[in-house]
Tab-separated table of C-alpha atoms and ligand atoms in Angstrom:
chain	number	residue	atom	x	y	z
A	1	MET	CA	-39.052	131.087	-61.347
A	2	LYS	CA	-38.465	131.359	-65.096
A	3	ILE	CA	-35.673	133.114	-66.978
A	4	VAL	CA	-37.188	134.705	-70.081
A	5	THR	CA	-34.842	135.899	-72.829
A	6	THR	CA	-37.220	137.377	-75.412
A	7	VAL	CA	-39.361	140.506	-75.474
A	8	GLU	CA	-42.234	138.402	-76.825
A	9	GLY	CA	-41.914	135.946	-73.903
A	10	VAL	CA	-42.174	138.727	-71.308
A	11	ARG	CA	-45.129	140.298	-73.113
A	12	GLU	CA	-47.044	136.974	-73.126
A	13	GLN	CA	-46.377	136.458	-69.406
A	14	VAL	CA	-47.448	139.977	-68.469
A	15	LYS	CA	-50.578	139.650	-70.639
A	16	ALA	CA	-51.544	136.471	-68.749
A	17	TRP	CA	-51.037	138.234	-65.389
A	18	ARG	CA	-53.090	141.203	-66.515
A	19	LYS	CA	-55.964	138.862	-67.509
A	20	GLU	CA	-56.011	137.701	-63.889
A	21	GLY	CA	-56.130	141.339	-62.737
A	22	LYS	CA	-52.637	141.216	-61.213
A	23	THR	CA	-50.304	144.153	-60.594
A	24	VAL	CA	-46.724	144.012	-61.858
A	25	GLY	CA	-43.526	145.465	-60.376
A	26	LEU	CA	-40.236	145.849	-62.265
A	27	VAL	CA	-36.732	145.897	-60.773
A	28	PRO	CA	-34.283	146.921	-63.538
A	29	THR	CA	-30.731	145.705	-62.869
A	30	MET	CA	-27.483	144.895	-64.613
A	31	GLY	CA	-27.137	141.698	-62.572
A	32	TYR	CA	-24.428	140.528	-60.161
A	33	LEU	CA	-27.100	141.110	-57.572
A	34	HIS	CA	-26.320	142.008	-53.958
A	35	GLU	CA	-28.219	143.029	-50.822
A	36	GLY	CA	-28.973	146.428	-52.352
A	37	HIS	CA	-30.801	144.823	-55.287
A	38	LYS	CA	-32.446	142.374	-52.883
A	39	SER	CA	-33.932	145.275	-50.921
A	40	LEU	CA	-35.535	146.545	-54.164
A	41	ILE	CA	-36.907	143.086	-55.006
A	42	ASP	CA	-38.221	142.631	-51.430
A	43	ARG	CA	-40.080	145.939	-51.659
A	44	ALA	CA	-41.427	145.115	-55.138
A	45	VAL	CA	-42.639	141.704	-53.937
A	46	LYS	CA	-44.461	143.372	-51.026
A	47	GLU	CA	-46.190	145.955	-53.212
A	48	ASN	CA	-47.076	143.947	-56.360
A	49	ASP	CA	-48.675	140.591	-57.247
A	50	GLU	CA	-45.893	139.688	-59.673
A	51	VAL	CA	-42.314	140.957	-60.005
A	52	VAL	CA	-40.043	141.033	-63.051
A	53	VAL	CA	-36.303	141.499	-62.425
A	54	SER	CA	-34.441	142.514	-65.575
A	55	VAL	CA	-30.794	141.455	-65.737
A	56	PHE	CA	-29.183	143.216	-68.680
A	57	VAL	CA	-25.735	144.795	-68.880
A	58	ASN	CA	-26.789	147.628	-71.147
A	59	PRO	CA	-23.968	148.414	-73.615
A	60	MET	CA	-25.548	151.761	-74.493
A	61	GLN	CA	-24.854	153.321	-71.082
A	62	PHE	CA	-21.100	152.569	-71.094
A	63	GLY	CA	-18.552	154.937	-72.668
A	64	PRO	CA	-15.861	153.527	-74.987
A	65	THR	CA	-13.221	153.411	-72.215
A	66	GLU	CA	-15.531	152.114	-69.478
A	67	ASP	CA	-15.944	148.646	-67.970
A	68	LEU	CA	-18.586	147.034	-70.231
A	69	ASP	CA	-16.482	143.939	-70.965
A	70	SER	CA	-15.268	143.407	-67.418
A	71	TYR	CA	-18.614	144.205	-65.732
A	72	PRO	CA	-19.216	141.228	-63.380
A	73	ARG	CA	-21.838	138.690	-64.431
A	74	ASP	CA	-23.267	135.616	-62.614
A	75	LEU	CA	-26.738	134.678	-63.830
A	76	ALA	CA	-26.919	131.463	-61.768
A	77	ALA	CA	-26.321	133.393	-58.506
A	78	ASP	CA	-28.747	136.134	-59.639
A	79	ALA	CA	-31.438	133.518	-60.296
A	80	LYS	CA	-30.962	132.041	-56.805
A	81	LEU	CA	-31.267	135.442	-55.142
A	82	CYS	CA	-34.359	136.370	-57.211
A	83	GLU	CA	-36.078	133.064	-56.528
A	84	ALA	CA	-35.406	133.281	-52.773
A	85	ALA	CA	-36.702	136.860	-52.718
A	86	GLY	CA	-39.939	135.812	-54.440
A	87	ALA	CA	-39.491	137.384	-57.901
A	88	SER	CA	-41.723	135.873	-60.594
A	89	ILE	CA	-39.410	135.989	-63.612
A	90	ILE	CA	-35.990	137.253	-64.686
A	91	PHE	CA	-35.879	139.016	-68.037
A	92	HIS	CA	-32.394	138.373	-69.418
A	93	PRO	CA	-32.175	139.415	-73.071
A	94	GLU	CA	-29.076	139.346	-75.277
A	95	PRO	CA	-28.003	142.794	-76.544
A	96	GLU	CA	-29.241	141.772	-80.045
A	97	GLU	CA	-32.739	141.202	-78.638
A	98	MET	CA	-32.821	144.719	-77.143
A	99	TYR	CA	-31.013	146.509	-79.971
A	100	LYS	CA	-32.062	145.022	-83.303
A	101	ASP	CA	-30.033	145.657	-86.447
A	102	GLY	CA	-30.420	149.273	-87.488
A	103	PHE	CA	-31.450	150.494	-84.010
A	104	CYS	CA	-31.430	154.305	-84.122
A	105	SER	CA	-34.044	155.646	-81.666
A	106	PHE	CA	-32.994	157.155	-78.336
A	107	VAL	CA	-34.476	158.819	-75.268
A	108	ASP	CA	-32.341	161.700	-74.027
A	109	MET	CA	-32.534	164.466	-71.432
A	110	SER	CA	-30.929	167.855	-70.918
A	111	GLY	CA	-30.546	169.844	-67.684
A	112	LEU	CA	-30.556	167.197	-64.983
A	113	THR	CA	-27.953	165.190	-66.886
A	114	ASN	CA	-25.516	168.089	-67.369
A	115	ALA	CA	-24.018	167.647	-63.896
A	116	LEU	CA	-22.342	165.082	-61.638
A	117	CYS	CA	-22.041	161.691	-63.408
A	118	GLY	CA	-23.469	163.193	-66.608
A	119	LEU	CA	-20.325	165.334	-66.947
A	120	SER	CA	-17.824	162.528	-66.465
A	121	ARG	CA	-19.937	159.953	-68.344
A	122	PRO	CA	-21.323	161.868	-71.351
A	123	VAL	CA	-23.284	159.003	-73.007
A	124	HIS	CA	-24.417	157.379	-69.777
A	125	PHE	CA	-27.848	158.888	-69.180
A	126	ARG	CA	-28.944	158.645	-72.804
A	127	GLY	CA	-28.221	154.919	-72.521
A	128	VAL	CA	-30.051	154.657	-69.197
A	129	CYS	CA	-33.116	156.620	-70.386
A	130	THR	CA	-33.310	154.572	-73.591
A	131	VAL	CA	-33.023	151.154	-71.961
A	132	VAL	CA	-35.319	152.044	-69.054
A	133	THR	CA	-37.971	153.305	-71.512
A	134	LYS	CA	-37.652	150.067	-73.470
A	135	LEU	CA	-38.016	148.010	-70.267
A	136	PHE	CA	-41.099	150.038	-69.274
A	137	ASN	CA	-42.613	149.452	-72.738
A	138	ILE	CA	-41.846	145.725	-72.654
A	139	VAL	CA	-42.949	144.981	-69.070
A	140	THR	CA	-45.608	147.745	-68.676
A	141	PRO	CA	-45.158	147.694	-64.873
A	142	ASP	CA	-47.374	149.488	-62.356
A	143	ARG	CA	-44.259	150.353	-60.345
A	144	ALA	CA	-40.507	150.295	-60.963
A	145	TYR	CA	-37.864	150.257	-58.215
A	146	PHE	CA	-34.518	152.094	-58.239
A	147	GLY	CA	-31.828	152.517	-55.575
A	148	GLU	CA	-31.060	155.905	-54.035
A	149	LYS	CA	-27.358	155.080	-54.348
A	150	ASP	CA	-27.670	156.155	-57.992
A	151	ALA	CA	-29.413	159.341	-56.873
A	152	GLN	CA	-28.961	161.190	-60.154
A	153	GLN	CA	-30.285	158.196	-62.103
A	154	LEU	CA	-33.322	158.076	-59.816
A	155	ALA	CA	-33.975	161.806	-60.346
A	156	VAL	CA	-33.513	161.449	-64.121
A	157	VAL	CA	-35.890	158.471	-64.373
A	158	LYS	CA	-38.516	160.224	-62.217
A	159	ARG	CA	-38.292	163.331	-64.432
A	160	MET	CA	-38.497	161.277	-67.649
A	161	VAL	CA	-41.616	159.493	-66.381
A	162	ARG	CA	-43.203	162.823	-65.451
A	163	ASP	CA	-42.201	164.662	-68.642
A	164	LEU	CA	-43.206	161.863	-71.018
A	165	ASN	CA	-46.397	160.874	-69.142
A	166	MET	CA	-45.279	157.303	-68.614
A	167	PRO	CA	-48.054	155.457	-66.758
A	168	LEU	CA	-46.202	154.009	-63.777
A	169	GLU	CA	-44.894	154.938	-60.335
A	170	ILE	CA	-41.148	155.183	-59.641
A	171	VAL	CA	-40.161	154.009	-56.173
A	172	GLY	CA	-36.777	155.030	-54.696
A	173	CYS	CA	-35.236	152.712	-52.075
A	174	PRO	CA	-32.548	153.564	-49.461
A	175	ILE	CA	-28.827	152.857	-49.890
A	176	ILE	CA	-27.744	149.520	-48.416
A	177	ARG	CA	-24.253	149.488	-46.868
A	178	GLU	CA	-21.690	146.881	-45.878
A	179	ALA	CA	-21.190	146.506	-42.101
A	180	ASP	CA	-18.204	148.903	-42.291
A	181	GLY	CA	-20.170	151.585	-44.180
A	182	LEU	CA	-19.162	151.098	-47.833
A	183	ALA	CA	-22.250	151.418	-50.057
A	184	LYS	CA	-23.044	148.064	-51.720
A	185	SER	CA	-22.152	148.001	-55.402
A	186	SER	CA	-21.462	145.306	-57.969
A	187	ARG	CA	-18.274	147.258	-58.772
A	188	ASN	CA	-16.921	146.744	-55.196
A	189	THR	CA	-15.801	143.310	-56.431
A	190	TYR	CA	-13.151	145.044	-58.578
A	191	LEU	CA	-11.319	146.183	-55.427
A	192	PRO	CA	-8.338	144.192	-54.105
A	193	PRO	CA	-8.092	144.188	-50.262
A	194	GLU	CA	-5.953	147.348	-49.967
A	195	ALA	CA	-8.241	149.372	-52.256
A	196	ARG	CA	-11.345	147.943	-50.538
A	197	GLN	CA	-9.975	149.187	-47.198
A	198	GLN	CA	-9.133	152.633	-48.590
A	199	ALA	CA	-12.578	152.889	-50.244
A	200	LEU	CA	-14.041	153.443	-46.767
A	201	VAL	CA	-13.129	157.121	-47.214
A	202	LEU	CA	-16.246	157.442	-49.401
A	203	SER	CA	-18.745	156.520	-46.696
A	204	LYS	CA	-16.673	158.284	-44.014
A	205	SER	CA	-16.839	161.530	-45.982
A	206	ILE	CA	-20.579	161.065	-46.587
A	207	PHE	CA	-21.235	160.491	-42.870
A	208	LEU	CA	-19.119	163.529	-41.983
A	209	GLY	CA	-20.883	165.785	-44.516
A	210	LYS	CA	-24.294	164.617	-43.310
A	211	LYS	CA	-23.364	165.276	-39.684
A	212	MET	CA	-22.101	168.780	-40.499
A	213	VAL	CA	-25.405	169.637	-42.235
A	214	GLU	CA	-27.429	168.065	-39.408
A	215	ASP	CA	-25.419	170.144	-36.940
A	216	GLY	CA	-26.373	173.318	-38.793
A	217	GLU	CA	-23.596	174.006	-41.319
A	218	ARG	CA	-25.154	175.765	-44.311
A	219	ASP	CA	-22.042	176.689	-46.314
A	220	PRO	CA	-21.632	174.035	-49.047
A	221	GLU	CA	-17.950	174.944	-49.583
A	222	LYS	CA	-17.098	174.164	-45.940
A	223	VAL	CA	-18.902	170.812	-46.099
A	224	LYS	CA	-17.336	169.846	-49.439
A	225	GLN	CA	-13.845	170.865	-48.262
A	226	ALA	CA	-14.126	168.746	-45.101
A	227	MET	CA	-15.363	165.801	-47.194
A	228	ARG	CA	-12.520	166.191	-49.721
A	229	GLU	CA	-9.985	166.165	-46.875
A	230	VAL	CA	-11.336	162.814	-45.660
A	231	ILE	CA	-11.266	161.304	-49.168
A	232	ASN	CA	-7.736	162.578	-49.817
A	233	THR	CA	-6.384	160.624	-46.850
A	234	ALA	CA	-6.578	157.522	-49.079
A	235	PRO	CA	-3.542	157.382	-51.395
A	236	LEU	CA	-5.521	155.525	-54.098
A	237	ALA	CA	-8.469	157.936	-54.096
A	238	ASP	CA	-8.798	160.310	-57.029
A	239	ILE	CA	-11.838	162.594	-56.649
A	240	ASP	CA	-14.074	162.916	-59.714
A	241	TYR	CA	-16.522	165.203	-57.894
A	242	VAL	CA	-17.814	166.230	-54.472
A	243	GLU	CA	-20.958	168.279	-55.065
A	244	ILE	CA	-23.972	169.621	-53.207
A	245	VAL	CA	-26.863	170.254	-55.587
A	246	ASP	CA	-30.567	170.981	-55.571
A	247	VAL	CA	-32.145	167.557	-56.127
A	248	ASN	CA	-34.741	168.979	-58.533
A	249	THR	CA	-32.269	170.775	-60.836
A	250	MET	CA	-28.908	169.095	-60.110
A	251	LYS	CA	-27.443	172.629	-59.954
A	252	SER	CA	-24.882	173.488	-57.243
A	253	VAL	CA	-26.316	175.411	-54.315
A	254	ASP	CA	-24.785	178.518	-52.664
A	255	VAL	CA	-26.573	177.831	-49.402
A	256	ILE	CA	-27.652	174.433	-48.074
A	257	LYS	CA	-31.422	174.794	-48.068
A	258	GLY	CA	-34.414	172.882	-49.470
A	259	GLU	CA	-34.091	169.408	-50.962
A	260	ILE	CA	-30.382	168.801	-51.441
A	261	LEU	CA	-28.273	165.955	-52.764
A	262	CYS	CA	-24.676	165.701	-51.623
A	263	ALA	CA	-22.998	163.324	-54.091
A	264	ILE	CA	-19.460	162.065	-54.590
A	265	ALA	CA	-17.657	160.028	-57.237
A	266	VAL	CA	-14.154	158.748	-56.557
A	267	LYS	CA	-11.796	156.618	-58.643
A	268	MET	CA	-9.958	154.062	-56.528
A	269	GLY	CA	-6.729	153.790	-58.511
A	270	SER	CA	-7.500	152.062	-61.790
A	271	TYR	CA	-9.713	149.504	-60.031
A	272	ALA	CA	-13.141	151.147	-59.851
A	273	ARG	CA	-15.024	154.431	-59.914
A	274	LEU	CA	-17.377	154.428	-56.916
A	275	ILE	CA	-20.252	156.733	-55.979
A	276	ASP	CA	-22.064	157.538	-52.743
A	277	ASN	CA	-24.407	160.254	-51.491
A	278	PHE	CA	-26.826	161.563	-48.928
A	279	MET	CA	-30.077	163.416	-49.553
A	280	MET	CA	-31.654	165.755	-47.061
A	281	THR	CA	-34.470	168.276	-46.783
A	282	VAL	CA	-33.192	171.277	-44.825
B	1	PAF	O1	-28.788	151.052	-62.178
B	1	PAF	C1	-28.588	150.166	-63.034
B	1	PAF	O2	-28.219	149.030	-62.729
B	1	PAF	C2	-28.790	150.508	-64.496
B	1	PAF	O3	-28.395	151.802	-64.773
B	1	PAF	C3	-30.230	150.242	-64.993
B	1	PAF	C4	-31.234	151.121	-64.283
B	1	PAF	C5	-30.587	148.783	-64.761
B	1	PAF	C6	-30.327	150.524	-66.487
B	1	PAF	O4	-29.471	149.713	-67.218
């Protein structure tokens, strides 16, 4: 398995595959790969002849006070995981390769991004939409794979592809959890043992909220309040949001009905801001 660092290099490889009539899957990542990413690569390998995994910590999607510099990186471990999972190449460009001198073109979205993480991370989705569009243009995949853990990102990318007539399919893949319930995330590595233990309030609140809805609760305020109470039992937890929204609009719902997303974001002290969610059709 090759690591390709240039746009030109990826284009040549994809052109050769296309000549042989092969299909191509893309798994966009920021590296420091874990079981969650592996599940995306496994699915992509099953559904495509060749699979490109991009490993690029995209500076454009981080705010000025966020964790761009400390974001964990380990290309050697990523390469091992990708090779074992059967990926064909890793695309690992330097920021200068993706954003040439004088870069000034962006892909942005309104509506869906004016809620949840879009409120607390104002530049985030413009950065995501721009880099994902660039990756789609470079790799020209038949399918691209995204985790449901970043549910708003998945909804935003699906909408962008629909609105801008991008010729590929977006595949969402289920959240992968640690044995104790915590959703897998590269940012979990920021947590010292005490914070890691307390972070279990995220998944506990998600499981509780899901159970309440499954058991028939339709009042979003009651569900959110019960979830907040669970999260607030952890001294380090500082709630950014606990929301129940319509998955197609990202607007809060008055009654739990239709396709809903229940999403939370919680800061664990100054160590990490973690997210989790459940989606349900009621
Ligand atoms: O989900 C991520 O890791 C990133 O937001 C993505 C999709 C790779 C874009 O940089």
